PDB file of C-alpha atoms in Angstrom:
ATOM      1  CA  MET A 261     -16.793  10.715  -4.959  1.00  0.00           C
ATOM      2  CA  ASN A 262     -17.886  12.646  -1.874  1.00  0.00           C
ATOM      3  CA  LEU A 263     -19.216  10.531   0.968  1.00  0.00           C
ATOM      4  CA  PRO A 264     -21.088  12.537   3.599  1.00  0.00           C
ATOM      5  CA  SER A 265     -21.311  10.701   6.909  1.00  0.00           C
ATOM      6  CA  HIS A 266     -24.006  10.754   9.579  1.00  0.00           C
ATOM      7  CA  GLY A 267     -24.526   9.060  12.898  1.00  0.00           C
ATOM      8  CA  LEU A 268     -22.428   8.012  15.850  1.00  0.00           C
ATOM      9  CA  ARG A 269     -20.546   4.970  17.040  1.00  0.00           C
ATOM     10  CA  GLU A 270     -19.791   4.194  20.666  1.00  0.00           C
ATOM     11  CA  VAL A 271     -16.631   2.904  22.290  1.00  0.00           C
ATOM     12  CA  SER A 272     -17.068   1.475  25.807  1.00  0.00           C
ATOM     13  CA  PHE A 273     -14.281   0.983  28.327  1.00  0.00           C
ATOM     14  CA  LYS A 274     -14.005  -1.399  31.299  1.00  0.00           C
ATOM     15  CA  ASP A 275     -14.536   1.450  33.788  1.00  0.00           C
ATOM     16  CA  GLY A 276     -17.970   2.143  32.281  1.00  0.00           C
ATOM     17  CA  THR A 277     -16.947   5.210  30.300  1.00  0.00           C
ATOM     18  CA  THR A 278     -18.562   5.447  26.886  1.00  0.00           C
ATOM     19  CA  ILE A 279     -17.321   7.793  24.186  1.00  0.00           C
ATOM     20  CA  GLU A 280     -19.555   8.687  21.260  1.00  0.00           C
ATOM     21  CA  ILE A 281     -17.627   9.243  18.048  1.00  0.00           C
ATOM     22  CA  GLY A 282     -19.057  11.076  15.055  1.00  0.00           C
ATOM     23  CA  PHE A 283     -18.144  10.249  11.478  1.00  0.00           C
ATOM     24  CA  PRO A 284     -16.240  12.804   9.378  1.00  0.00           C
ATOM     25  CA  ASP A 285     -16.967  13.177   5.663  1.00  0.00           C
ATOM     26  CA  ASN A 286     -14.764  11.418   3.112  1.00  0.00           C
ATOM     27  CA  ARG A 287     -13.697  12.041  -0.467  1.00  0.00           C
ATOM     28  CA  ILE A 288     -12.369   9.229  -2.642  1.00  0.00           C
ATOM     29  CA  ASN A 289     -10.827  10.039  -6.022  1.00  0.00           C
ATOM     30  CA  ASN A 290      -9.788   7.602  -8.782  1.00  0.00           C
ATOM     31  CA  LEU A 291     -11.948   4.856  -7.338  1.00  0.00           C
ATOM     32  CA  PHE A 292     -12.139   2.879 -10.581  1.00  0.00           C
ATOM     33  CA  TRP A 293      -8.791   3.613 -12.262  1.00  0.00           C
ATOM     34  CA  GLY A 294      -5.515   5.310 -11.499  1.00  0.00           C
ATOM     35  CA  ASP A 295      -4.029   5.697  -8.062  1.00  0.00           C
ATOM     36  CA  MET A 296      -6.850   5.859  -5.517  1.00  0.00           C
ATOM     37  CA  HIS A 297      -6.751   8.899  -3.240  1.00  0.00           C
ATOM     38  CA  HIS A 298      -8.714   9.164   0.027  1.00  0.00           C
ATOM     39  CA  GLU A 299      -9.228  12.323   2.083  1.00  0.00           C
ATOM     40  CA  VAL A 300     -11.054  12.908   5.359  1.00  0.00           C
ATOM     41  CA  LEU A 301     -12.982  16.200   5.351  1.00  0.00           C
ATOM     42  CA  GLY A 302     -15.157  18.272   7.634  1.00  0.00           C
ATOM     43  CA  SER A 303     -15.265  17.771  11.366  1.00  0.00           C
ATOM     44  CA  GLN A 304     -15.421  14.874  13.786  1.00  0.00           C
ATOM     45  CA  LEU A 305     -16.878  15.064  17.284  1.00  0.00           C
ATOM     46  CA  PHE A 306     -15.955  12.905  20.304  1.00  0.00           C
ATOM     47  CA  VAL A 307     -18.208  13.109  23.398  1.00  0.00           C
ATOM     48  CA  ASP A 308     -17.473  11.646  26.844  1.00  0.00           C
ATOM     49  CA  ALA A 309     -20.670  12.558  28.745  1.00  0.00           C
ATOM     50  CA  ARG A 310     -19.591  10.785  31.951  1.00  0.00           C
ATOM     51  CA  ASN A 311     -16.509  12.989  32.340  1.00  0.00           C
ATOM     52  CA  GLY A 312     -17.994  16.062  30.697  1.00  0.00           C
ATOM     53  CA  LEU A 313     -15.466  16.146  27.871  1.00  0.00           C
ATOM     54  CA  ARG A 314     -15.874  16.934  24.212  1.00  0.00           C
ATOM     55  CA  ALA A 315     -13.231  16.947  21.477  1.00  0.00           C
ATOM     56  CA  ARG A 316     -13.713  18.388  18.026  1.00  0.00           C
ATOM     57  CA  LEU A 317     -11.347  17.792  15.094  1.00  0.00           C
ATOM     58  CA  GLN A 318     -11.536  19.898  11.927  1.00  0.00           C
ATOM     59  CA  PHE A 319      -9.935  18.165   8.928  1.00  0.00           C
ATOM     60  CA  SER A 320      -8.441  20.426   6.222  1.00  0.00           C
ATOM     61  CA  PRO A 321      -9.505  23.548   8.160  1.00  0.00           C
ATOM     62  CA  PRO A 322     -10.882  26.339   5.959  1.00  0.00           C
ATOM     63  CA  GLY A 323      -8.529  29.243   5.367  1.00  0.00           C
ATOM     64  CA  ARG A 324      -5.412  27.154   6.049  1.00  0.00           C
ATOM     65  CA  LYS A 325      -3.430  27.128   2.790  1.00  0.00           C
ATOM     66  CA  GLY A 326      -0.270  25.200   1.973  1.00  0.00           C
ATOM     67  CA  LEU A 327      -0.817  22.389   4.468  1.00  0.00           C
ATOM     68  CA  PRO A 328      -1.051  18.657   3.654  1.00  0.00           C
ATOM     69  CA  SER A 329      -4.601  17.490   2.907  1.00  0.00           C
ATOM     70  CA  ASP A 330      -4.553  15.223   5.989  1.00  0.00           C
ATOM     71  CA  TYR A 331      -3.831  18.146   8.352  1.00  0.00           C
ATOM     72  CA  PHE A 332      -6.313  18.746  11.166  1.00  0.00           C
ATOM     73  CA  GLU A 333      -6.798  21.063  14.099  1.00  0.00           C
ATOM     74  CA  GLY A 334      -8.821  20.330  17.176  1.00  0.00           C
ATOM     75  CA  VAL A 335      -9.916  21.386  20.595  1.00  0.00           C
ATOM     76  CA  ILE A 336     -10.623  19.403  23.771  1.00  0.00           C
ATOM     77  CA  GLU A 337     -13.154  21.263  25.884  1.00  0.00           C
ATOM     78  CA  ARG A 338     -13.833  21.266  29.612  1.00  0.00           C
ATOM     79  CA  PHE A 339     -10.947  20.721  32.036  1.00  0.00           C
ATOM     80  CA  ASP A 340      -7.541  21.891  30.808  1.00  0.00           C
ATOM     81  CA  PRO A 341      -8.362  22.788  27.191  1.00  0.00           C
ATOM     82  CA  ALA A 342      -5.911  21.312  24.725  1.00  0.00           C
ATOM     83  CA  LYS A 343      -5.463  22.181  21.060  1.00  0.00           C
ATOM     84  CA  PRO A 344      -3.983  19.181  19.268  1.00  0.00           C
ATOM     85  CA  ARG A 345      -2.545  19.651  15.768  1.00  0.00           C
ATOM     86  CA  GLY A 346      -1.104  17.224  13.300  1.00  0.00           C
ATOM     87  CA  GLY A 347      -1.765  15.032  10.328  1.00  0.00           C
ATOM     88  CA  GLY A 348      -2.421  11.409   9.515  1.00  0.00           C
ATOM     89  CA  ALA A 349       0.940  11.016   7.782  1.00  0.00           C
ATOM     90  CA  GLY A 350       2.874  12.798  10.513  1.00  0.00           C
ATOM     91  CA  GLY A 351       1.857  12.944  14.131  1.00  0.00           C
ATOM     92  CA  VAL A 352      -0.325  14.687  16.702  1.00  0.00           C
ATOM     93  CA  ASP A 353       1.248  17.325  18.951  1.00  0.00           C
ATOM     94  CA  ASP A 354      -0.023  19.468  21.796  1.00  0.00           C
ATOM     95  CA  ARG A 355       2.052  21.992  23.709  1.00  0.00           C
ATOM     96  CA  GLY A 356       5.326  20.438  22.562  1.00  0.00           C
ATOM     97  CA  VAL A 357       4.344  16.840  23.358  1.00  0.00           C
ATOM     98  CA  ARG A 358       3.981  14.256  20.584  1.00  0.00           C
ATOM     99  CA  TYR A 359       0.969  12.047  21.384  1.00  0.00           C
ATOM    100  CA  TRP A 360       0.855  10.007  18.212  1.00  0.00           C
ATOM    101  CA  ASP A 361       3.373   9.416  15.442  1.00  0.00           C
ATOM    102  CA  PHE A 362       2.712   7.453  12.283  1.00  0.00           C
ATOM    103  CA  ARG A 363       6.353   6.350  12.155  1.00  0.00           C
ATOM    104  CA  THR A 364       6.013   4.389  15.420  1.00  0.00           C
ATOM    105  CA  PHE A 365       3.417   1.978  14.008  1.00  0.00           C
ATOM    106  CA  SER A 366       4.352  -1.118  12.067  1.00  0.00           C
ATOM    107  CA  LYS A 367       3.232  -0.760   8.503  1.00  0.00           C
ATOM    108  CA  ALA A 368       0.649  -3.147   7.134  1.00  0.00           C
ATOM    109  CA  THR A 369       0.659  -3.839   3.441  1.00  0.00           C
ATOM    110  CA  SER A 370      -2.309  -4.549   1.262  1.00  0.00           C
ATOM    111  CA  SER A 371      -2.318  -8.084   0.023  1.00  0.00           C
ATOM    112  CA  SER A 372      -4.190  -9.912  -2.661  1.00  0.00           C
ATOM    113  CA  PRO A 373      -6.355 -12.891  -1.817  1.00  0.00           C
ATOM    114  CA  PRO A 374      -4.486 -16.209  -2.135  1.00  0.00           C
ATOM    115  CA  ALA A 375      -6.306 -17.100  -5.361  1.00  0.00           C
ATOM    116  CA  LEU A 376      -7.484 -14.448  -7.812  1.00  0.00           C
ATOM    117  CA  LEU A 377     -10.398 -15.118 -10.106  1.00  0.00           C
ATOM    118  CA  PRO A 378      -9.415 -15.250 -13.788  1.00  0.00           C
ATOM    119  CA  SER A 379     -11.617 -12.178 -14.343  1.00  0.00           C
ATOM    120  CA  ASP A 380      -9.798 -10.105 -11.685  1.00  0.00           C
ATOM    121  CA  SER A 381      -8.649  -6.848 -13.277  1.00  0.00           C
ATOM    122  CA  ARG A 382      -5.261  -7.154 -11.550  1.00  0.00           C
ATOM    123  CA  LEU A 383      -4.480  -9.967 -13.995  1.00  0.00           C
ATOM    124  CA  ARG A 384      -5.155  -7.863 -17.115  1.00  0.00           C
ATOM    125  CA  PRO A 385      -1.953  -7.444 -19.123  1.00  0.00           C
ATOM    126  CA  ASP A 386      -3.023  -4.009 -20.428  1.00  0.00           C
ATOM    127  CA  ARG A 387      -3.611  -2.744 -16.898  1.00  0.00           C
ATOM    128  CA  ASN A 388      -0.298  -4.120 -15.642  1.00  0.00           C
ATOM    129  CA  ALA A 389       1.612  -2.561 -18.556  1.00  0.00           C
ATOM    130  CA  LEU A 390      -0.061   0.765 -17.774  1.00  0.00           C
ATOM    131  CA  VAL A 391       0.961   0.503 -14.106  1.00  0.00           C
ATOM    132  CA  GLU A 392       4.550  -0.020 -15.313  1.00  0.00           C
ATOM    133  CA  LYS A 393       4.146   3.122 -17.486  1.00  0.00           C
ATOM    134  CA  ASN A 394       4.641   1.102 -20.699  1.00  0.00           C
ATOM    135  CA  ILE A 395       1.967   2.913 -22.711  1.00  0.00           C
ATOM    136  CA  LYS A 396       2.710   1.263 -26.082  1.00  0.00           C
ATOM    137  CA  LEU A 397       2.474  -2.244 -24.636  1.00  0.00           C
ATOM    138  CA  ALA A 398      -0.670  -1.287 -22.697  1.00  0.00           C
ATOM    139  CA  GLN A 399      -2.337  -0.058 -25.900  1.00  0.00           C
ATOM    140  CA  ALA A 400      -1.283  -3.175 -27.827  1.00  0.00           C
ATOM    141  CA  GLU A 401      -2.614  -5.447 -25.062  1.00  0.00           C
ATOM    142  CA  LYS A 402      -5.864  -3.498 -24.905  1.00  0.00           C
ATOM    143  CA  LEU A 403      -6.384  -3.895 -28.654  1.00  0.00           C
ATOM    144  CA  ARG A 404      -5.532  -7.619 -28.437  1.00  0.00           C
ATOM    145  CA  LEU A 405      -8.044  -8.131 -25.604  1.00  0.00           C
ATOM    146  CA  GLU A 406     -10.738  -6.212 -27.484  1.00  0.00           C
ATOM    147  CA  GLU A 407     -10.193  -8.349 -30.588  1.00  0.00           C
ATOM    148  CA  GLU A 408     -10.349 -11.504 -28.461  1.00  0.00           C
ATOM    149  CA  GLN A 409     -13.627 -10.300 -26.924  1.00  0.00           C
ATOM    150  CA  ARG A 410     -15.084  -9.583 -30.372  1.00  0.00           C
ATOM    151  CA  GLN A 411     -14.200 -13.129 -31.466  1.00  0.00           C
ATOM    152  CA  GLN A 412     -15.821 -14.598 -28.351  1.00  0.00           C
ATOM    153  CA  ARG A 413     -18.957 -12.551 -29.027  1.00  0.00           C
ATOM    154  CA  LYS A 414     -19.136 -13.871 -32.606  1.00  0.00           C
ATOM    155  CA  LEU A 415     -18.897 -17.447 -31.315  1.00  0.00           C
ATOM    156  CA  ARG A 416     -21.701 -16.821 -28.801  1.00  0.00           C
ATOM    157  CA  GLU A 417     -23.924 -15.326 -31.501  1.00  0.00           C
ATOM    158  CA  GLN A 418     -23.287 -18.291 -33.811  1.00  0.00           C
ATOM    159  CA  LYS A 419     -24.490 -20.693 -31.100  1.00  0.00           C
ATOM    160  CA  LYS A 420     -27.861 -18.911 -30.807  1.00  0.00           C
TER     161      LYS A 420
END
C-alpha cells in the first residue's frame, strides 16, 4: 500500500523559532498478514524561515543501488552547507561526525493491550501455529475453525 503524503506540520521552540516539516511518502507491505514492512520514500523538507535554513532529505535516492531501503541523503542549505547521510537502522553522519545513532536509544517493544477481545486475531490458534512455522498444525486448526463456523451458521439459520 503506497501512502502519498501532503501538507506540513510545525514544531515551535521556546526562542520563537518555528520549523515547518513536510511529510515523506510511505509504503506499507503485508498490512493484513505476514510480517509487516514499512518504508519511507520520496523526499522530506524542513524549513526554518527565521534563520533562513532549509534541509531536504531524499529517502531511497534514485540511482543508488545496493543500499538498505532506509538509506537517505540530504542537504542543509544556507550557512555552512552540510550533507548528512545515514539510515534509520544505523545512524546519521556528516563530515566524520555521528549526529544520531539508533543503538544509543533505548528500545521500546510493542505490547498487547492488557485484555484482548476473544475475537482478536492474535488469539487464533491457526495464526499462532503459522507464526511458529508449524504449517500442518496451522492447516488443521484452520479447518477446525472453519468447521466450527459452519456449525455456528447452521444454528443461526435454524433459529430464524
